[in-house]
Amino acid sequence: MMRSKRIALIIAATCVSASLLLSGCNKNNIEASKEFYAMDTQMSIKCTGENSKKAIDKCVDRIYSLESILSVTIDESEVSKINSGKNVKLSSDVKDLLNTSIDISDKTGGAFDIALYPLIECWGFRSGELNIPDNDELEKYLSTCTMSEFEYSKGDDTIQLCNNQGIDFGGIAKGYASDEVVKILKNNGIKSAYMSLGGNVYCLGLKKDNSKWRVGIVNPTAPNDTNSLLGIVSVRDRAVVTSGGYERYLEDEKTGKKYHHILDPSTGYPADNDLISVTIVSENGIMADCLSTACYVMGLEKSIEYWNKYGQIDKFDIILMTKDENVFITKGLDGAFESKINYSIVGD
Ligand code: AMP
Ligand code: MG
């Protein structure tokens, strides 16, 4: 049976709701907000500015158009065409996503791999029916379900996958979408906004009272308890993206064992290391999204090593929680993070 916060939200809210709140006479203070369902998850955007309502409508249109290109469940989507083995001329969106996926896959030693899709389907994460692959099946999938087997190089205009290959941008698409939304908001003169695209948060500028946005991070040991947060990070112009096995999983009804949705490409099994939660804080939504997934696969030590190597260049920080409930933050977040749990600051 599939247990998922995101799935539960499908039932709760499939409608689009909009509100326009006029505050005072100052045109720059016009607030608008929208909640809607897209990309298999619940989303919300709120912003302040003269063109706030128009800007949000454009953002929502952009997200729906991205969904129609990237969805693995819409038959006519570009990604579905790619997954059916056709030779496909790539849109600039898919090209951008492929190229970033290749970069991050290379830099993380293959921890991030969008080519796992056939294996993700085999496990039942699309159908919701758990299927634990046996060793022969796993071997078969692992030899083909890797980007290193693709006949595609960065910059190519077309792609054609072989039989048994497929892609899934589930670990990166919402981060990309948040960057696209930020571009639209800025182009429409919006200086203050907050969005959560299925938990992929981006905070633009400052709040109305000129203070930073305070983003609460779910405590994986009590994910439904808003009084028991892992911590709070104060930010402006930053994406805050968390990956954790508690977010979406399939449960074996006989044994009660849970199998979560982030697969370790080296084993084909759900990543199983010392981590239970990874949050990336970055200027860049796409970076935050793919790195939260990748670090969750890499584990504590490799994630810190990765930060030491790329943290400054790629402008991101990490908040990590281990199975034994220790919390670690990288140096750049010193002063921006608060928690009731003791935490250590790491990084060279
Ligand atoms: P996220 O919630 O951003 O961590 O992304 C998890 C989603 O990314 C999963 O639901 C899969 O669709 C996909 N995925 C799972 N494992 C990986 C992986 N190792 N690399 C890239 N994408 C993955
Ligand atoms: Mg991700």
CSV table of C-alpha atoms and ligand atoms in Angstrom, one decimal:
chain,number,residue,atom,x,y,z
A,1,MET,CA,0.0,0.0,0.0
A,2,MET,CA,1.3,3.4,-0.9
A,3,ARG,CA,1.6,5.8,2.0
A,4,SER,CA,2.5,9.3,1.1
A,5,LYS,CA,1.9,12.8,2.3
A,6,ARG,CA,1.8,13.9,-1.3
A,7,ILE,CA,-0.7,11.2,-2.3
A,8,ALA,CA,-2.9,12.2,0.7
A,9,LEU,CA,-3.0,15.7,-0.7
A,10,ILE,CA,-4.4,14.6,-4.0
A,11,ILE,CA,-7.6,13.7,-2.2
A,12,ALA,CA,-7.5,16.9,0.0
A,13,ALA,CA,-7.1,19.4,-2.8
A,14,THR,CA,-7.5,18.8,-6.5
A,15,CYS,CA,-9.0,22.3,-7.0
A,16,VAL,CA,-7.4,25.5,-7.8
A,17,SER,CA,-8.1,28.3,-5.4
A,18,ALA,CA,-7.1,31.9,-5.6
A,19,SER,CA,-7.2,34.9,-3.4
A,20,LEU,CA,-6.3,38.5,-3.8
A,21,LEU,CA,-5.8,40.4,-0.6
A,22,LEU,CA,-5.7,44.2,-0.9
A,23,SER,CA,-3.7,45.6,2.0
A,24,GLY,CA,-3.8,49.4,2.3
A,25,CYS,CA,-3.7,51.8,-0.6
A,26,ASN,CA,0.0,51.1,-1.6
A,27,LYS,CA,0.0,49.4,-4.9
A,28,ASN,CA,3.3,47.8,-4.1
A,29,ASN,CA,1.7,46.0,-1.2
A,30,ILE,CA,-0.9,44.0,-3.2
A,31,GLU,CA,-0.7,40.4,-2.0
A,32,ALA,CA,-1.9,37.5,-4.1
A,33,SER,CA,-1.7,33.8,-3.4
A,34,LYS,CA,-2.8,30.6,-5.1
A,35,GLU,CA,-3.0,27.0,-4.2
A,36,PHE,CA,-3.2,24.4,-6.9
A,37,TYR,CA,-2.3,20.8,-7.7
A,38,ALA,CA,0.3,20.0,-10.3
A,39,MET,CA,3.2,17.6,-10.9
A,40,ASP,CA,1.6,15.0,-8.7
A,41,THR,CA,1.7,17.3,-5.6
A,42,GLN,CA,0.1,20.2,-3.8
A,43,MET,CA,1.6,23.7,-4.6
A,44,SER,CA,1.2,27.2,-3.3
A,45,ILE,CA,2.7,30.5,-4.3
A,46,LYS,CA,2.2,33.9,-2.5
A,47,CYS,CA,3.7,37.2,-3.5
A,48,THR,CA,3.5,40.9,-2.9
A,49,GLY,CA,3.7,43.6,-5.6
A,50,GLU,CA,1.8,45.7,-8.0
A,51,ASN,CA,1.4,42.9,-10.5
A,52,SER,CA,1.1,40.1,-8.0
A,53,LYS,CA,-2.1,38.6,-9.4
A,54,LYS,CA,-1.0,38.6,-13.0
A,55,ALA,CA,2.4,37.3,-12.0
A,56,ILE,CA,1.0,34.3,-10.1
A,57,ASP,CA,-1.3,33.4,-13.0
A,58,LYS,CA,1.7,33.3,-15.3
A,59,CYS,CA,3.6,31.2,-12.9
A,60,VAL,CA,0.8,28.7,-12.6
A,61,ASP,CA,0.5,28.5,-16.4
A,62,ARG,CA,4.3,27.9,-16.6
A,63,ILE,CA,4.1,25.0,-14.1
A,64,TYR,CA,1.2,23.4,-15.9
A,65,SER,CA,3.1,23.7,-19.2
A,66,LEU,CA,6.2,22.1,-17.5
A,67,GLU,CA,4.0,19.3,-16.2
A,68,SER,CA,2.6,18.6,-19.7
A,69,ILE,CA,6.2,18.2,-20.9
A,70,LEU,CA,7.8,16.3,-18.0
A,71,SER,CA,5.0,14.0,-16.7
A,72,VAL,CA,5.7,10.3,-16.9
A,73,THR,CA,1.9,9.7,-16.6
A,74,ILE,CA,0.7,11.9,-19.5
A,75,ASP,CA,1.1,9.8,-22.6
A,76,GLU,CA,1.7,12.7,-25.0
A,77,SER,CA,4.4,14.4,-22.8
A,78,GLU,CA,7.9,14.7,-24.1
A,79,VAL,CA,9.2,12.5,-21.4
A,80,SER,CA,6.7,9.8,-22.2
A,81,LYS,CA,7.7,9.9,-25.8
A,82,ILE,CA,11.4,9.6,-24.8
A,83,ASN,CA,10.4,6.7,-22.5
A,84,SER,CA,8.6,4.9,-25.4
A,85,GLY,CA,11.9,4.7,-27.3
A,86,LYS,CA,11.1,7.3,-30.0
A,87,ASN,CA,13.7,9.6,-31.4
A,88,VAL,CA,12.7,12.9,-29.8
A,89,LYS,CA,13.7,16.5,-30.6
A,90,LEU,CA,14.3,18.0,-27.2
A,91,SER,CA,12.7,21.2,-25.8
A,92,SER,CA,15.0,23.6,-24.1
A,93,ASP,CA,13.4,22.6,-20.7
A,94,VAL,CA,14.2,18.9,-21.1
A,95,LYS,CA,17.6,19.7,-22.5
A,96,ASP,CA,18.4,21.9,-19.4
A,97,LEU,CA,17.1,19.1,-17.1
A,98,LEU,CA,19.1,16.4,-18.9
A,99,ASN,CA,22.3,18.5,-18.8
A,100,THR,CA,22.0,19.3,-15.1
A,101,SER,CA,21.2,15.7,-14.4
A,102,ILE,CA,24.3,14.6,-16.2
A,103,ASP,CA,26.5,17.1,-14.3
A,104,ILE,CA,25.1,16.1,-10.9
A,105,SER,CA,25.3,12.4,-11.7
A,106,ASP,CA,29.0,12.8,-12.6
A,107,LYS,CA,29.8,14.9,-9.6
A,108,THR,CA,28.0,12.6,-7.2
A,109,GLY,CA,29.6,9.4,-8.5
A,110,GLY,CA,26.2,8.3,-9.9
A,111,ALA,CA,24.2,8.8,-6.7
A,112,PHE,CA,21.7,11.0,-8.7
A,113,ASP,CA,20.5,9.1,-11.7
A,114,ILE,CA,17.3,10.0,-13.6
A,115,ALA,CA,17.7,6.8,-15.6
A,116,LEU,CA,16.4,4.7,-12.7
A,117,TYR,CA,12.8,5.1,-13.9
A,118,PRO,CA,12.2,1.5,-15.1
A,119,LEU,CA,13.4,0.2,-11.7
A,120,ILE,CA,11.2,2.8,-9.9
A,121,GLU,CA,8.3,1.4,-11.9
A,122,CYS,CA,9.3,-2.2,-11.1
A,123,TRP,CA,9.3,-1.4,-7.3
A,124,GLY,CA,5.7,-0.2,-7.8
A,125,PHE,CA,6.3,3.5,-6.9
A,126,ARG,CA,4.1,4.4,-9.9
A,127,SER,CA,1.3,1.9,-9.5
A,128,GLY,CA,1.4,2.0,-5.7
A,129,GLU,CA,1.6,-1.8,-5.5
A,130,LEU,CA,4.9,-2.9,-3.8
A,131,ASN,CA,7.0,-5.4,-5.8
A,132,ILE,CA,10.4,-6.3,-4.3
A,133,PRO,CA,12.6,-7.2,-7.2
A,134,ASP,CA,14.7,-10.4,-6.9
A,135,ASN,CA,18.5,-10.4,-7.5
A,136,ASP,CA,18.2,-11.4,-11.2
A,137,GLU,CA,15.7,-8.7,-11.9
A,138,LEU,CA,17.8,-6.2,-10.0
A,139,GLU,CA,20.9,-7.1,-12.0
A,140,LYS,CA,19.0,-6.7,-15.3
A,141,TYR,CA,17.7,-3.3,-14.3
A,142,LEU,CA,21.0,-2.0,-12.9
A,143,SER,CA,22.9,-2.8,-16.0
A,144,THR,CA,20.6,-0.7,-18.2
A,145,CYS,CA,19.0,1.9,-15.8
A,146,THR,CA,21.9,4.3,-15.7
A,147,MET,CA,22.6,7.5,-17.5
A,148,SER,CA,26.1,6.2,-18.3
A,149,GLU,CA,24.4,3.7,-20.7
A,150,PHE,CA,22.5,6.5,-22.6
A,151,GLU,CA,23.5,7.4,-26.1
A,152,TYR,CA,23.2,11.1,-25.3
A,153,SER,CA,25.9,13.7,-24.7
A,154,LYS,CA,25.4,17.1,-23.2
A,155,GLY,CA,24.2,19.5,-25.8
A,156,ASP,CA,22.6,17.0,-28.2
A,157,ASP,CA,19.4,18.2,-29.7
A,158,THR,CA,17.7,14.8,-29.8
A,159,ILE,CA,17.6,11.6,-27.7
A,160,GLN,CA,16.7,8.1,-28.4
A,161,LEU,CA,16.7,5.6,-25.6
A,162,CYS,CA,17.1,1.8,-25.9
A,163,ASN,CA,14.6,-0.8,-24.9
A,164,ASN,CA,14.2,-1.0,-21.1
A,165,GLN,CA,15.6,2.5,-20.6
A,166,GLY,CA,13.5,5.4,-19.3
A,167,ILE,CA,13.9,8.8,-17.5
A,168,ASP,CA,12.1,10.3,-14.5
A,169,PHE,CA,12.8,13.9,-13.5
A,170,GLY,CA,10.9,13.4,-10.1
A,171,GLY,CA,14.1,14.3,-8.1
A,172,ILE,CA,14.8,17.5,-10.0
A,173,ALA,CA,11.7,18.9,-11.8
A,174,LYS,CA,10.1,20.8,-8.9
A,175,GLY,CA,13.4,22.6,-8.2
A,176,TYR,CA,13.6,23.5,-11.9
A,177,ALA,CA,10.0,24.7,-11.8
A,178,SER,CA,10.7,26.9,-8.7
A,179,ASP,CA,13.6,28.6,-10.6
A,180,GLU,CA,11.2,29.3,-13.6
A,181,VAL,CA,8.6,30.7,-11.2
A,182,VAL,CA,11.2,33.0,-9.6
A,183,LYS,CA,12.2,34.3,-13.1
A,184,ILE,CA,8.6,35.1,-13.9
A,185,LEU,CA,8.0,36.8,-10.5
A,186,LYS,CA,11.2,39.0,-11.0
A,187,ASN,CA,10.2,39.9,-14.6
A,188,ASN,CA,6.9,41.1,-13.2
A,189,GLY,CA,8.5,43.3,-10.6
A,190,ILE,CA,7.8,41.1,-7.6
A,191,LYS,CA,10.4,41.5,-4.9
A,192,SER,CA,8.8,39.4,-2.1
A,193,ALA,CA,7.4,35.9,-2.6
A,194,TYR,CA,7.2,32.5,-0.9
A,195,MET,CA,6.4,29.3,-2.7
A,196,SER,CA,6.1,25.6,-1.8
A,197,LEU,CA,6.0,23.4,-4.8
A,198,GLY,CA,5.3,20.1,-3.1
A,199,GLY,CA,7.7,20.9,-0.3
A,200,ASN,CA,10.3,22.5,-2.6
A,201,VAL,CA,10.3,25.9,-0.9
A,202,TYR,CA,11.7,29.1,-2.4
A,203,CYS,CA,11.8,32.4,-0.6
A,204,LEU,CA,12.2,35.5,-2.7
A,205,GLY,CA,13.4,38.7,-1.0
A,206,LEU,CA,12.2,39.6,2.4
A,207,LYS,CA,8.8,39.3,4.1
A,208,LYS,CA,6.5,42.4,4.2
A,209,ASP,CA,7.9,43.4,7.6
A,210,ASN,CA,11.5,43.3,6.1
A,211,SER,CA,12.4,40.2,8.1
A,212,LYS,CA,13.8,37.0,6.6
A,213,TRP,CA,11.5,34.1,5.8
A,214,ARG,CA,11.6,31.4,8.5
A,215,VAL,CA,11.3,28.0,7.0
A,216,GLY,CA,10.5,25.1,9.3
A,217,ILE,CA,12.1,21.7,8.5
A,218,VAL,CA,10.0,18.6,9.2
A,219,ASN,CA,11.4,16.3,11.9
A,220,PRO,CA,11.4,12.9,10.3
A,221,THR,CA,11.0,11.2,13.7
A,222,ALA,CA,7.6,13.1,14.1
A,223,PRO,CA,6.7,14.2,10.5
A,224,ASN,CA,3.1,15.2,11.4
A,225,ASP,CA,3.9,17.2,14.5
A,226,THR,CA,4.5,20.8,13.6
A,227,ASN,CA,5.6,21.5,17.2
A,228,SER,CA,8.5,19.1,16.8
A,229,LEU,CA,10.5,20.6,14.0
A,230,LEU,CA,14.0,19.4,13.1
A,231,GLY,CA,14.8,23.1,13.0
A,232,ILE,CA,14.1,26.5,11.4
A,233,VAL,CA,16.3,28.2,8.8
A,234,SER,CA,16.0,32.0,8.1
A,235,VAL,CA,16.6,32.9,4.5
A,236,ARG,CA,16.1,35.4,1.7
A,237,ASP,CA,16.5,34.5,-2.0
A,238,ARG,CA,17.0,30.9,-1.2
A,239,ALA,CA,15.5,27.5,-2.1
A,240,VAL,CA,15.0,25.1,0.9
A,241,VAL,CA,14.5,21.6,-0.3
A,242,THR,CA,14.2,18.4,1.9
A,243,SER,CA,14.5,14.8,0.9
A,244,GLY,CA,13.6,12.0,3.3
A,245,GLY,CA,12.4,8.4,3.2
A,246,TYR,CA,9.4,9.3,5.4
A,247,GLU,CA,7.9,11.4,2.6
A,248,ARG,CA,6.8,8.7,0.3
A,249,TYR,CA,7.0,4.9,0.7
A,250,LEU,CA,5.4,1.6,0.1
A,251,GLU,CA,4.6,-0.7,3.0
A,252,ASP,CA,4.8,-4.5,2.9
A,253,GLU,CA,1.5,-5.5,4.5
A,254,LYS,CA,2.8,-8.9,5.7
A,255,THR,CA,6.0,-7.7,7.4
A,256,GLY,CA,5.2,-4.0,8.0
A,257,LYS,CA,8.5,-3.1,6.4
A,258,LYS,CA,8.6,0.2,4.6
A,259,TYR,CA,10.4,0.8,1.3
A,260,HIS,CA,10.9,4.4,0.5
A,261,HIS,CA,11.1,6.1,-2.9
A,262,ILE,CA,14.7,7.2,-3.2
A,263,LEU,CA,16.7,4.4,-4.7
A,264,ASP,CA,20.4,3.9,-4.4
A,265,PRO,CA,21.7,3.3,-7.9
A,266,SER,CA,24.5,1.1,-6.6
A,267,THR,CA,22.1,-1.4,-5.0
A,268,GLY,CA,18.8,-0.8,-6.7
A,269,TYR,CA,17.2,-0.8,-3.2
A,270,PRO,CA,15.9,2.3,-1.3
A,271,ALA,CA,18.9,4.2,0.0
A,272,ASP,CA,19.8,2.8,3.4
A,273,ASN,CA,22.6,4.6,5.2
A,274,ASP,CA,23.0,6.8,8.3
A,275,LEU,CA,20.7,9.6,7.1
A,276,ILE,CA,17.0,10.1,7.6
A,277,SER,CA,16.7,13.7,6.3
A,278,VAL,CA,18.7,16.0,4.0
A,279,THR,CA,17.8,19.7,3.4
A,280,ILE,CA,19.7,21.8,0.9
A,281,VAL,CA,19.6,25.6,1.1
A,282,SER,CA,20.7,27.2,-2.2
A,283,GLU,CA,20.3,30.2,-4.4
A,284,ASN,CA,19.3,27.7,-7.0
A,285,GLY,CA,16.2,25.6,-6.8
A,286,ILE,CA,17.3,23.0,-9.3
A,287,MET,CA,20.6,22.5,-7.4
A,288,ALA,CA,18.7,22.2,-4.1
A,289,ASP,CA,16.3,19.6,-5.5
A,290,CYS,CA,18.8,17.3,-7.1
A,291,LEU,CA,21.4,17.6,-4.3
A,292,SER,CA,18.9,16.8,-1.6
A,293,THR,CA,18.1,13.5,-3.4
A,294,ALA,CA,21.8,12.8,-4.1
A,295,CYS,CA,23.0,13.5,-0.6
A,296,TYR,CA,20.2,11.3,0.8
A,297,VAL,CA,21.7,8.5,-1.3
A,298,MET,CA,25.4,9.4,-0.5
A,299,GLY,CA,25.0,9.4,3.3
A,300,LEU,CA,26.5,11.7,6.0
A,301,GLU,CA,30.3,11.4,5.3
A,302,LYS,CA,30.1,11.6,1.5
A,303,SER,CA,27.6,14.5,1.7
A,304,ILE,CA,30.0,16.5,3.9
A,305,GLU,CA,32.9,15.6,1.6
A,306,TYR,CA,30.7,16.8,-1.3
A,307,TRP,CA,30.1,20.1,0.4
A,308,ASN,CA,33.8,20.6,1.1
A,309,LYS,CA,34.5,20.2,-2.6
A,310,TYR,CA,31.5,22.0,-4.1
A,311,GLY,CA,29.6,23.9,-1.4
A,312,GLN,CA,31.3,27.3,-2.1
A,313,ILE,CA,31.4,26.9,-5.9
A,314,ASP,CA,27.8,25.8,-6.3
A,315,LYS,CA,26.6,28.0,-3.5
A,316,PHE,CA,24.7,25.6,-1.3
A,317,ASP,CA,24.5,24.4,2.3
A,318,ILE,CA,23.2,21.3,3.9
A,319,ILE,CA,21.2,20.3,7.0
A,320,LEU,CA,21.5,16.6,7.8
A,321,MET,CA,19.8,14.4,10.3
A,322,THR,CA,21.1,10.9,11.1
A,323,LYS,CA,19.2,7.8,12.2
A,324,ASP,CA,20.6,8.3,15.7
A,325,GLU,CA,19.0,11.8,15.6
A,326,ASN,CA,22.1,13.8,15.4
A,327,VAL,CA,21.8,17.0,13.4
A,328,PHE,CA,24.7,18.5,11.3
A,329,ILE,CA,24.7,21.8,9.4
A,330,THR,CA,27.4,23.1,7.0
A,331,LYS,CA,29.3,26.2,7.9
A,332,GLY,CA,27.4,28.7,5.7
A,333,LEU,CA,24.3,28.2,7.8
A,334,ASP,CA,25.9,29.2,11.1
A,335,GLY,CA,23.6,32.0,12.5
A,336,ALA,CA,20.8,31.2,10.1
A,337,PHE,CA,19.7,27.9,11.7
A,338,GLU,CA,17.9,27.3,15.0
A,339,SER,CA,16.8,24.1,16.6
A,340,LYS,CA,15.7,22.6,19.9
A,341,ILE,CA,17.9,19.6,19.0
A,342,ASN,CA,21.7,20.0,19.6
A,343,TYR,CA,23.5,20.3,16.3
A,344,SER,CA,27.1,20.3,15.1
A,345,ILE,CA,28.5,22.7,12.5
A,346,VAL,CA,30.6,20.8,9.9
A,347,GLY,CA,32.7,21.6,6.8
A,348,ASP,CA,36.3,22.8,6.1
B,1,AMP,P1,13.1,13.9,-4.0
B,1,AMP,O1,11.8,13.8,-3.3
B,1,AMP,O2,13.4,15.2,-4.6
B,1,AMP,O3,14.2,13.4,-3.2
B,1,AMP,O4,13.0,13.0,-5.3
B,1,AMP,C1,12.7,11.6,-5.2
B,1,AMP,C2,12.2,11.2,-6.5
B,1,AMP,O5,13.3,11.2,-7.5
B,1,AMP,C3,11.6,9.8,-6.5
B,1,AMP,O6,10.3,9.8,-6.2
B,1,AMP,C4,12.0,9.3,-7.9
B,1,AMP,O7,11.0,9.7,-8.8
B,1,AMP,C5,13.3,9.9,-8.2
B,1,AMP,N1,14.5,9.2,-7.7
B,1,AMP,C6,14.6,8.2,-6.8
B,1,AMP,N2,15.8,7.8,-6.6
B,1,AMP,C7,16.6,8.7,-7.4
B,1,AMP,C8,18.0,8.8,-7.6
B,1,AMP,N3,18.9,8.1,-6.9
B,1,AMP,N4,18.4,9.8,-8.5
B,1,AMP,C9,17.5,10.6,-9.1
B,1,AMP,N5,16.2,10.5,-8.9
B,1,AMP,C10,15.7,9.5,-8.1
B,2,MG,MG,15.1,16.2,-5.2
